[in-house]
XYZ file of C-alpha atoms in Angstrom:
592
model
C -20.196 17.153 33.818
C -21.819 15.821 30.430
C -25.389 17.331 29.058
C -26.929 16.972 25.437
C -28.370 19.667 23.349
C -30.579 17.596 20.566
C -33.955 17.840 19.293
C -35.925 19.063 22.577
C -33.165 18.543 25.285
C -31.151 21.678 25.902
C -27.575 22.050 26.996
C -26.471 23.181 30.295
C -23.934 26.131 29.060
C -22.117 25.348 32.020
C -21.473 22.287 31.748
C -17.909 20.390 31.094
C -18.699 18.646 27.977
C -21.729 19.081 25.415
C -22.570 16.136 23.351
C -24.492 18.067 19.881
C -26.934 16.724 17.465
C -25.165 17.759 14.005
C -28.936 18.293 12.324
C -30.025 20.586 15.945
C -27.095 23.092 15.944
C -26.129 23.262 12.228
C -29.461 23.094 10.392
C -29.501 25.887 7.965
C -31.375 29.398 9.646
C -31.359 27.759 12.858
C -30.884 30.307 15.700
C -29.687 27.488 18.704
C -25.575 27.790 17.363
C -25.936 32.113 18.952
C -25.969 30.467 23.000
C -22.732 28.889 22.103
C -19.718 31.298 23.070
C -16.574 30.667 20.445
C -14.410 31.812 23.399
C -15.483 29.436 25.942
C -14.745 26.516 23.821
C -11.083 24.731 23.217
C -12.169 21.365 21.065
C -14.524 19.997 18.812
C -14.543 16.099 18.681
C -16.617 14.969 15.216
C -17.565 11.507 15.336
C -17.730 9.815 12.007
C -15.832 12.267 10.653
C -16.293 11.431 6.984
C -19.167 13.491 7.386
C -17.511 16.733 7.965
C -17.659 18.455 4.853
C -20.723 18.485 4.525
C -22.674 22.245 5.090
C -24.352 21.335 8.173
C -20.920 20.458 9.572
C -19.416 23.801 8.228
C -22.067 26.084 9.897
C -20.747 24.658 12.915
C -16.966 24.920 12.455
C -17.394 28.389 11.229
C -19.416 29.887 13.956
C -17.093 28.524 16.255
C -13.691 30.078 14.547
C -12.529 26.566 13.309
C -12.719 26.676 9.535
C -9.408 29.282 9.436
C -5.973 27.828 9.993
C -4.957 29.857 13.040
C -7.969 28.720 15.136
C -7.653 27.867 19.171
C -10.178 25.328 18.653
C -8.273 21.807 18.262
C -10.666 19.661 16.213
C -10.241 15.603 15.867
C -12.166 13.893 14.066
C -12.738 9.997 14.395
C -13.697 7.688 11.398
C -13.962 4.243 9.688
C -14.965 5.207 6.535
C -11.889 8.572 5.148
C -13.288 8.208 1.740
C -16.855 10.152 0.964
C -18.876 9.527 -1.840
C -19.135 12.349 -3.233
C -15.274 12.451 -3.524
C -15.458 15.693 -1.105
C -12.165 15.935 0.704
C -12.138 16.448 4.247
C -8.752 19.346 4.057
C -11.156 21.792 4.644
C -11.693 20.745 8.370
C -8.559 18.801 9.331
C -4.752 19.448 8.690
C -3.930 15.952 8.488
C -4.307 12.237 9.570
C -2.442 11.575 12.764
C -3.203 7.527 12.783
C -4.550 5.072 10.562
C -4.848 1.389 10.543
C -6.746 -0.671 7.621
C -9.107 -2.985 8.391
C -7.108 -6.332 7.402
C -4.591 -4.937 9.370
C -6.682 -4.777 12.237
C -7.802 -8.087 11.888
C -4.055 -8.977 12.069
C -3.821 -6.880 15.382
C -6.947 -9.103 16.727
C -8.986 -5.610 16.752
C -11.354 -6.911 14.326
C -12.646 -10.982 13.601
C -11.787 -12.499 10.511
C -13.996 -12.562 7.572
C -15.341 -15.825 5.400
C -16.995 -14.696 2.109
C -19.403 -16.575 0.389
C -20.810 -14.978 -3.241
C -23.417 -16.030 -5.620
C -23.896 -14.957 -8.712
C -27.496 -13.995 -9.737
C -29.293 -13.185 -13.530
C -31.102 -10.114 -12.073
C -30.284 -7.540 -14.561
C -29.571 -3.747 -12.801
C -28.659 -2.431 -16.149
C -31.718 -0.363 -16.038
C -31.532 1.154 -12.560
C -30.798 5.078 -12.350
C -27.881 6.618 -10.604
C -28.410 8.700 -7.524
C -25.395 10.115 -5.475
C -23.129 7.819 -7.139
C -25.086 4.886 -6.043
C -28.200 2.693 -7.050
C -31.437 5.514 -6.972
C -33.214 3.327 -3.732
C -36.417 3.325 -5.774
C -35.547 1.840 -8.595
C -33.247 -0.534 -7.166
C -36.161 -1.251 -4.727
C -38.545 -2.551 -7.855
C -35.514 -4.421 -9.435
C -34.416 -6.523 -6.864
C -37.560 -7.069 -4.444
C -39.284 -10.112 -5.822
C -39.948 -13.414 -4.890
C -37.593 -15.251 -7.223
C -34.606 -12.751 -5.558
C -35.814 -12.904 -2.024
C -35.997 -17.117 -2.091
C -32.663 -16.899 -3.069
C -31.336 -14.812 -0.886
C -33.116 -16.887 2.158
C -32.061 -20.168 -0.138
C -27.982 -18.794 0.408
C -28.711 -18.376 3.961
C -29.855 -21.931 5.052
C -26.651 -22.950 2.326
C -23.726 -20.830 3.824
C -25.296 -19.007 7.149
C -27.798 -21.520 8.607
C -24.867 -22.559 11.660
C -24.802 -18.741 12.285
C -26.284 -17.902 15.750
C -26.492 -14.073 14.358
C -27.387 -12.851 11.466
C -27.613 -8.957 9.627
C -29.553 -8.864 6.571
C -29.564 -5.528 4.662
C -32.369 -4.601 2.522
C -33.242 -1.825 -0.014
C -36.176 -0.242 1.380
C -38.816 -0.756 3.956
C -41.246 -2.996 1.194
C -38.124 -5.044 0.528
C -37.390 -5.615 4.103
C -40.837 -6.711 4.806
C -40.592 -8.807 2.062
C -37.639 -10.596 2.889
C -38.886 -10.909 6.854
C -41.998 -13.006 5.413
C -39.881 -15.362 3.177
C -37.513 -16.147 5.758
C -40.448 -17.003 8.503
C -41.808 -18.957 5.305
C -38.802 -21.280 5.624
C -39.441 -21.609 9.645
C -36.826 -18.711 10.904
C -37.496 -16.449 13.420
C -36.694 -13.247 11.456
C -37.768 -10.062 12.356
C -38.037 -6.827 10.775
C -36.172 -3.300 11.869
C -36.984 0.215 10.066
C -37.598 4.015 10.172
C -41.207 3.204 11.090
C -40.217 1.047 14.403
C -40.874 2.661 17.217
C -38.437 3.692 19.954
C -39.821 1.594 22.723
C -39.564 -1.146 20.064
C -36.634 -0.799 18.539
C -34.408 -0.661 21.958
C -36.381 -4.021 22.845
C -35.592 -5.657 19.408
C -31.916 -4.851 19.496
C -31.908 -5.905 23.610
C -33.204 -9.586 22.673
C -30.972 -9.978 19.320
C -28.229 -9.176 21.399
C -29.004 -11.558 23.501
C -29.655 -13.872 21.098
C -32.912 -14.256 21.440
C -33.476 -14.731 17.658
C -31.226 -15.014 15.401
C -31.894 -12.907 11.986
C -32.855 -9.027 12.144
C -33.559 -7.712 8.368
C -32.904 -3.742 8.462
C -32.566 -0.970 5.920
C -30.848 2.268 6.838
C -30.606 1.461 10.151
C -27.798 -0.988 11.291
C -25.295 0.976 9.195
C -23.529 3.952 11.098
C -22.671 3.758 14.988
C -24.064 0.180 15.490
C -22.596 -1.834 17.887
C -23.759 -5.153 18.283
C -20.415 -7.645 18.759
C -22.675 -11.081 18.568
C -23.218 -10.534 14.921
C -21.547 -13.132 13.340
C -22.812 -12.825 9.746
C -24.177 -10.202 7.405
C -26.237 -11.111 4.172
C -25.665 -8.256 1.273
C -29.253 -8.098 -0.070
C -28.637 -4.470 -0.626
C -27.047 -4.064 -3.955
C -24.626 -1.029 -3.932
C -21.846 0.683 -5.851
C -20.848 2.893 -2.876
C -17.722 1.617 -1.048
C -18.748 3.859 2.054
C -22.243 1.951 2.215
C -20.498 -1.423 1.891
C -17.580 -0.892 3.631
C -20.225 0.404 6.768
C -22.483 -2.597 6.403
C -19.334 -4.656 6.325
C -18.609 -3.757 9.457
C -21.161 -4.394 11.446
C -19.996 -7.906 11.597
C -16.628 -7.527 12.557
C -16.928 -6.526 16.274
C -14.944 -9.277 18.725
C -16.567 -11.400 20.345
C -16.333 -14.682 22.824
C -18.062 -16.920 20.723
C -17.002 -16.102 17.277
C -14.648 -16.780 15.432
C -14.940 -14.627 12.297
C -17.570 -13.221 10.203
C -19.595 -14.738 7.279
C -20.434 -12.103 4.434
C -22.649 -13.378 1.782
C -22.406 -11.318 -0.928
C -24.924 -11.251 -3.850
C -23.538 -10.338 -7.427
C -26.172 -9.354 -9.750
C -25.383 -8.142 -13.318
C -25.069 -4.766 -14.059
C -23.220 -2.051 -16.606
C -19.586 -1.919 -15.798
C -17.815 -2.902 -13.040
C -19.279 -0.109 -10.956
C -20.929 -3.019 -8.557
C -19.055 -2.898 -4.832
C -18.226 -6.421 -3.515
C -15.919 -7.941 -1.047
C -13.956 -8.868 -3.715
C -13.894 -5.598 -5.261
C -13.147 -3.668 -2.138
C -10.054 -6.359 -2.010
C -8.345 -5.822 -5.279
C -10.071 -8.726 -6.455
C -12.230 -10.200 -9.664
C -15.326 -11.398 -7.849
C -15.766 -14.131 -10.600
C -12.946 -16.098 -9.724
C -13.780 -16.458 -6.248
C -17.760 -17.649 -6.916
C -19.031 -20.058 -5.349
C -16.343 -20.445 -3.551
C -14.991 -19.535 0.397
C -12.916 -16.236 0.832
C -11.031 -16.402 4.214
C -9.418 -13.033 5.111
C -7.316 -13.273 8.162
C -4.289 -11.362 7.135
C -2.654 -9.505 4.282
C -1.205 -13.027 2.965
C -4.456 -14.379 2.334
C -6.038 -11.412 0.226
C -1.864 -11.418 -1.746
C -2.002 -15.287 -2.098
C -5.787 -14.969 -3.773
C -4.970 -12.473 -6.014
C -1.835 -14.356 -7.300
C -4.086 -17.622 -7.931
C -6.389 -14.858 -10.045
C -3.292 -13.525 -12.121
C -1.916 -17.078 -12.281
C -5.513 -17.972 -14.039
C -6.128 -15.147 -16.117
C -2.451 -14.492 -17.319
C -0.326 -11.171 -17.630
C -2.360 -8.132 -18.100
C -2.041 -6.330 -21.253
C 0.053 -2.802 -20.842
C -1.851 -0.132 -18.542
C -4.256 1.966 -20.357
C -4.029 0.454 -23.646
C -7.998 0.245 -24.749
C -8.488 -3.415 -25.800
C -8.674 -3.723 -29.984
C -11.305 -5.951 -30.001
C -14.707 -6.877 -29.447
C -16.724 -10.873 -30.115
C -19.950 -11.290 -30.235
C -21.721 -14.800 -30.751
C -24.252 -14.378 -32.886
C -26.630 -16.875 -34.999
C -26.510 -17.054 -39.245
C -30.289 -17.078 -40.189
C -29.107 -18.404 -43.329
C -27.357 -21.743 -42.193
C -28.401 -21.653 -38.095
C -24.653 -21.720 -37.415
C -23.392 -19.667 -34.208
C -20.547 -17.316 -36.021
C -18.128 -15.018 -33.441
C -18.539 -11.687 -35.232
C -15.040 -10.086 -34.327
C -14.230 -6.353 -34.736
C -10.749 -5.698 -35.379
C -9.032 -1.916 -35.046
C -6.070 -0.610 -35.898
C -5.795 3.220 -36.867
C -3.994 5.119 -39.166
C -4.174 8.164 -37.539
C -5.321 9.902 -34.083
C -8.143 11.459 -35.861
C -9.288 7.828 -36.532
C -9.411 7.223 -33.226
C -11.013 9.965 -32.308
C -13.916 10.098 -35.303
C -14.315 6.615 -33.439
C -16.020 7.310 -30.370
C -18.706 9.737 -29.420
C -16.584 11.051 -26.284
C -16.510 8.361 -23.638
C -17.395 4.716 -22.795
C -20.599 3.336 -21.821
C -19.239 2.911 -18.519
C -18.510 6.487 -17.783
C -22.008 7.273 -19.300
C -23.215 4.891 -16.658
C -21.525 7.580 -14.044
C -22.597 11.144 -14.973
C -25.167 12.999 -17.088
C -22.337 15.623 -18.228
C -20.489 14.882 -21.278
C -17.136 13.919 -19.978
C -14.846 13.746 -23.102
C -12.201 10.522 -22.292
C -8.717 12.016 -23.878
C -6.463 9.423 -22.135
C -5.987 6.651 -20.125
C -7.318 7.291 -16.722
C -7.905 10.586 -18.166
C -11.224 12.819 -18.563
C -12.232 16.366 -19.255
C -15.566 18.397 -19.121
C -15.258 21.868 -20.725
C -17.886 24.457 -19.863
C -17.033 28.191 -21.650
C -13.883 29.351 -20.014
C -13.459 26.326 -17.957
C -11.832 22.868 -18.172
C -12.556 20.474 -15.534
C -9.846 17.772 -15.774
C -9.709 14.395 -14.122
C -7.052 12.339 -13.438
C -5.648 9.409 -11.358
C -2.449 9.851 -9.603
C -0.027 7.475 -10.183
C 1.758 7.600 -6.997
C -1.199 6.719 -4.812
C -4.087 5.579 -7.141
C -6.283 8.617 -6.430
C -8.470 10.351 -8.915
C -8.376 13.942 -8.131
C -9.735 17.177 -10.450
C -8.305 20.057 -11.917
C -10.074 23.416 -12.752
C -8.629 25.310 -15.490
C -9.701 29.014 -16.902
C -8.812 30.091 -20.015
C -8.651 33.634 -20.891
C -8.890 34.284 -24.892
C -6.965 37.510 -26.056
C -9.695 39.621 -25.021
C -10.751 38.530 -21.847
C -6.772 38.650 -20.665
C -6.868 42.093 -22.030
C -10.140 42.947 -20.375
C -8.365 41.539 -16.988
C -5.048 43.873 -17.248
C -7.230 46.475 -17.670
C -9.096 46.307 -14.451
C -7.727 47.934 -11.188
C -10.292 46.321 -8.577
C -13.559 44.678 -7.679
C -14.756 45.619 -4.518
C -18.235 45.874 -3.083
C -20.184 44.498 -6.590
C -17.754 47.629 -8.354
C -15.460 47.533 -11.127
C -12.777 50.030 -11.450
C -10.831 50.856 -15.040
C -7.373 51.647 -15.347
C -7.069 54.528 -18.155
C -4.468 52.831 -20.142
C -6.687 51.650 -23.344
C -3.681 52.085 -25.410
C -1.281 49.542 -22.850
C -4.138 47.106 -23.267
C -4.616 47.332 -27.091
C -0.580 46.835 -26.878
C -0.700 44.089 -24.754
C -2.748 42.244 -27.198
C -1.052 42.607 -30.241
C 2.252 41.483 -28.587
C 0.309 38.234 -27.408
C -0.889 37.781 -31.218
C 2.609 38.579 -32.380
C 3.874 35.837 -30.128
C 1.240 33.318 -30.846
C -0.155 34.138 -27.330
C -3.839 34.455 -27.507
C -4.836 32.761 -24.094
C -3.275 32.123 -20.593
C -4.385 29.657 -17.988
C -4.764 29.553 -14.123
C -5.075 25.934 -12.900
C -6.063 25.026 -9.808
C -7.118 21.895 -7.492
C -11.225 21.416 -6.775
C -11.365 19.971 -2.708
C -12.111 16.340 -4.274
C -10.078 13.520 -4.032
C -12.078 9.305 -4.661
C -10.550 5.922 -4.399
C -12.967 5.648 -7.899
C -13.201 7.314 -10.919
C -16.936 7.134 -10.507
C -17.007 8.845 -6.642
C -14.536 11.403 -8.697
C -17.087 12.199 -11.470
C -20.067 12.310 -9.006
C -18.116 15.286 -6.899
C -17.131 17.467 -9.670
C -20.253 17.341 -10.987
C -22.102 18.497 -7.201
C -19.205 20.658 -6.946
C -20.197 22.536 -10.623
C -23.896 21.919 -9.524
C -23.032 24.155 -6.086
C -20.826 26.482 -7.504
C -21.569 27.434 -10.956
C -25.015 26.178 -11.250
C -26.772 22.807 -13.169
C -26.753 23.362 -16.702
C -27.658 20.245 -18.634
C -29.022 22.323 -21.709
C -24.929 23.232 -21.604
C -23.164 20.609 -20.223
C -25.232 17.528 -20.505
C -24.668 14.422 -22.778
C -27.596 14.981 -24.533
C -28.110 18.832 -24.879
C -29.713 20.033 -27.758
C -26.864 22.061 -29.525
C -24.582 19.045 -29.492
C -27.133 17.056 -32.566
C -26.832 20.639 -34.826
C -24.346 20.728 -37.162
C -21.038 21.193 -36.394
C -20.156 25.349 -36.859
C -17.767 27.091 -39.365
C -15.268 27.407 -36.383
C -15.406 24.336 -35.467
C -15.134 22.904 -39.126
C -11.972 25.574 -40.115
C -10.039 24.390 -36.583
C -10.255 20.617 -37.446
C -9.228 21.172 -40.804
C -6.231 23.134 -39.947
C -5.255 20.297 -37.425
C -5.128 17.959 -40.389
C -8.592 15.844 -39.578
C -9.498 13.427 -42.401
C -11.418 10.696 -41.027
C -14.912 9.815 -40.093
C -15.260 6.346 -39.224
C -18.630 6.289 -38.240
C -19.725 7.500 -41.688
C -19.433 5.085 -45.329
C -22.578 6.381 -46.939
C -22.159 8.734 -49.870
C -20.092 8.138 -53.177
C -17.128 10.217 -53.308
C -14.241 7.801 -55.313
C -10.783 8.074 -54.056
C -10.773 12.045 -53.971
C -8.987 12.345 -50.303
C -10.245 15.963 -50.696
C -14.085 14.660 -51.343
C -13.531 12.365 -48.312
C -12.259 15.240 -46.151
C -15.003 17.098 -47.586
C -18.090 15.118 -47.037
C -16.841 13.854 -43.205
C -16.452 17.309 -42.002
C -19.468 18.186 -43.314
C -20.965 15.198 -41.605
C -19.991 15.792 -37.926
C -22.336 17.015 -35.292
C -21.560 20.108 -33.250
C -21.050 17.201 -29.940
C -18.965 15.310 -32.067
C -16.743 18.193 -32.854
C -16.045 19.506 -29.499
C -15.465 15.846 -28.375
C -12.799 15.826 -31.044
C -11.438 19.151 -30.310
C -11.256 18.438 -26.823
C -9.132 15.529 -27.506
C -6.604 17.272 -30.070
C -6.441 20.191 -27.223
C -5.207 17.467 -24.809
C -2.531 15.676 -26.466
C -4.067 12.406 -28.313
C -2.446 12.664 -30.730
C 0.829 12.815 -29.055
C -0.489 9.878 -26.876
C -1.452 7.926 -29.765
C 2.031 7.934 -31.428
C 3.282 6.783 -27.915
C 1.248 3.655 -28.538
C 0.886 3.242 -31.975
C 3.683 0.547 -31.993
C 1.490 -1.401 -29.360
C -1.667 -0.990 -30.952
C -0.886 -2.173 -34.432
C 1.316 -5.063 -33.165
C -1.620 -6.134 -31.184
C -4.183 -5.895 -33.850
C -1.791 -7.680 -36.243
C -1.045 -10.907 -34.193
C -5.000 -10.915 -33.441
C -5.894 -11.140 -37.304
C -2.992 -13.550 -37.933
C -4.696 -15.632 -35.171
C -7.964 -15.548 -37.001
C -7.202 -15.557 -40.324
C -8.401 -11.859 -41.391
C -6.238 -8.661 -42.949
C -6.507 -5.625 -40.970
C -7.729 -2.536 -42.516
C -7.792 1.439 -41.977
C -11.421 1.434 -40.715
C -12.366 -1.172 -37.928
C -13.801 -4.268 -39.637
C -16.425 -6.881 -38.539
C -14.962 -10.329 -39.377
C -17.667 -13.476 -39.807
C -15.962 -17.270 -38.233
């Protein structure tokens, strides 16, 4: 026997199996988990499983004994999407994954139809748009991308690549959008209709009824037609929805690729609008692959060969790759001579003489990263990153064995705190208990000084794990947010202590680490005095500025940069041989 205990329809405790609404039973203060007997229970099954770290989820787990490792509850979970975006792992609820079959593969298998992608490039500028949850903030994106010179071509790329399609998906931003859309589309004589939050129940099993039967053949959603959708007539989806979370795409993605009689495969068409980065998620993207070299032109994905033979056409055109994680040297940019009207490529060469060069060069991470995260992430290697807050070091790093970015949390004790730690017995019940042994401590500490030991570390792994470095970013910063609290005046980019000049301390540890270089700085007349130079940069620097720095020397640049110094200045060298130019100490801006 089945029952369902959700919203106003309550379980039969006697009954076989209980299918639960996750918001009913593990909404925070909620008293309808106390009916439910651990004891009588042997297994959870979680649907979409992705979901399952998530608090609501936990409630449930814990009340029923199945957040510890020696449970009797067996728990399986079941989902399309591993990966969330918040970069949450889901160890905390499962032990491991017993089967797992990618989507191309599937299509192999004849589980899933083949897809045929179709992008077009658009000018609508997203540069703008805030970041919410690692993705486009909805109501921003919503004014950015709903208007009429958008929406017509959207509706324009459906009668050009969709218009033989007997069933069509079209995901919008927001309810205004979708409306939007709906009318341009009956503008152009379809029958499209329109499917939200505010359609009622009665309606909305009706609407879904008669487009699966074909009835009419566009529905234009938002929110709706992402998770647990099963309509196996759809035969294309139109990406009108702009969105830099692979979970979103990859869910309306696959609304499309249900089997079916009478289709074939699946037509995505995918819209590529310009914004900062490369954050934007495409079909391309999601593939491995540059979405420019396949525009305007038909993507067939049938098999593993066809996604391998793409990408070799794309290597074949754009030629071997320059070494992994070597920063590119240079920079063009076309301007216009007022004087003569002539278009000159203004070219900035690098090459360093140092690591402090390279670090005086960049005020602690790219535009790109900015794009991801308010916190002031310092970048201190390739694929490399590091927020310090006090005590703590948050570093992030991609694995090299399978491509994963994952986080480690580091505490640092200085010579005082580590004392102040042997010296404590216990903490029990909000009380903390002294050993008499003052004179052990004060011991302790002047060996560590002796031995050039003033701080020890404890490392360990944060439960976050992201296909991208900007899911990554977005859960370590929730994770700081919902364990050590939202500090921005600390932590943020732009806090106010990081424009005040940089301290004594700060000033006496560069110096001793030999820095002598401040490239954003050629005001001031100091001759060739290296001293002077040394002098007047130091005094120059910014408190932010500094700890970027520091941060840096603390984790190894300049042991990095001597790994690639031979690169680097070979580079730069055959560049300004190429055009002509010397290369100096400082970058250079070069007019042709």
């Amino acid at each position: 026997t089945v029952t369902i205990d959700q919203g106003k329809r309550l379980a039969d405790m006697s009954a076989d199996v209980i299918v639960a609404s996750v918001p009913s039973l593990g909404r925070d203060g909620t008293p309808r988990l106390l009916k439910y007997n651990p004891r009588e229970f042997k297994c959870i099954i979680i649907d979409e499983a992705h979901h399952a770290a998530a608090d609501s989820y936990g409630r449930i787990l814990k009340h029923f004994g199945a957040d510890v490792p020696n449970t009797h509850i067996f728990v399986y979970g079941c989902s399309a999407t591993v990966r969330r975006h918040d970069g949450l792992r889901l160890g905390g609820v499962f032990d491991y994954i017993s089967f797992h079959k990618g989507f191309i593969t599937m299509i192999e298998d004849k589980w899933l139809c083949g897809l045929r992608v179709s992008t077009i490039q658009t000018d609508f500028d997203l540069k703008d748009v805030k970041m919410q949850g690692g993705d486009f903030a909805q109501k921003d994106l919503a004014v950015k991308v709903n208007n009429e010179v958008r929406n017509d071509i959207v509706v324009r790329g459906y009668m050009a690549y969709c218009a033989a399609r007997k069933s069509t998906v079209v995901f919008a931003v927001d309810i205004a959008h979708l409306e939007a859309l709906t009318e341009v589309f009956r503008r152009y004589g379809y029958d499209a209709r329109g499917l939200s939050s505010r359609t009622s129940d009665d309606e909305r099993a009706q609407l879904l009824r008669d487009f699966r039967d074909r009835k009419f053949p566009i529905i234009v959603n938002c929110g709706i037609l992402t998770e647990g959708t099963d309509i196996p007539v759809i035969d294309s989806i139109v990406m009108a929805r702009p969105t830099k979370s692979n979970v979103l795409f990859q869910q309306m993605l696959g609304r499309g690729m249900r089997l079916h009689r009478d289709k074939e495969d699946c037509l995505v068409l995918d819209f590529v609008d310009v914004v900062r980065g490369d954050g934007l998620v495409t079909l391309p993207t999601l593939l491995g692959l540059e979405p420019s070299a396949i525009m305007n032109k038909d993507l067939v994905v049938n098999s593993h060969a066809d996604v391998a033979a793409r990408l070799k056409e794309q290597i074949d055109a754009f030629g071997e790759d320059p070494p992994s994680g070597v920063p590119e040297e240079q920079e063009v940019e076309e301007v216009v001579d007022p004087m003569t009207g002539l278009k000159i490529a203004r070219i900035r060469v690098l090459e360093y003489e140092n690591p402090y060069q390279l670090i005086g060069d960049c005020s602690g991470t790219s535009r790109r990263v900015w794009e991801m995260s308010q916190n002031a992430w310092v970048n201190v290697a390739p694929d490399t990153f590091v927020l310090t807050f006090k005590t703590v070091t948050f570093k992030i790093e991609k694995s090299s064995s399978d491509g994963l970015w994952r986080c480690q949390k580091r505490v640092t004790l200085g010579s005082n705190e580590a004392v102040a730690e042997a010296s404590v017995k216990s903490f029990k019940n909000g009380v903390v208990t002294f050993r008499n042994n003052y004179i052990e401590a004060q011991k302790k500490k002047k060996e560590q000084q002796q031995r050039n030991d003033h701080v020890k570390s404890k490392g360990t792994m944060l439960p976050i794990e992201a296909d991208t470095l900007e899911d990554c970013l977005h859960g370590v910063d929730t994770w700081i947010t919902k364990n050590i609290g939202r500090f921005p005046q600390i932590l943020g980019r732009y806090a106010k202590w990081r424009k005040l000049p940089a301290s004594d301390s700060q000033l006496r540890f560069l110096r001793k680490l030999g820095y002598d270089h401040d490239a954003l700085s050629e005001e001031a007349e100091v001759g060739n005095d290296p001293a002077k130079w040394r002098e007047r940069n130091l005094r120059q620097l910014n408190k932010g500025q500094a700890a970027n720095m520091i941060t840096r020397l603390v984790h190894g640049a300049g042991k990095r940069w001597e790994e690639s110094k031979k690169f680097k200045v070979k580079r730069a060298k055959a560049l300004a041989k190429e055009i002509g130019v010397d290369v100096g100490p400082i970058p250079k801006y070069v007019e042709v």
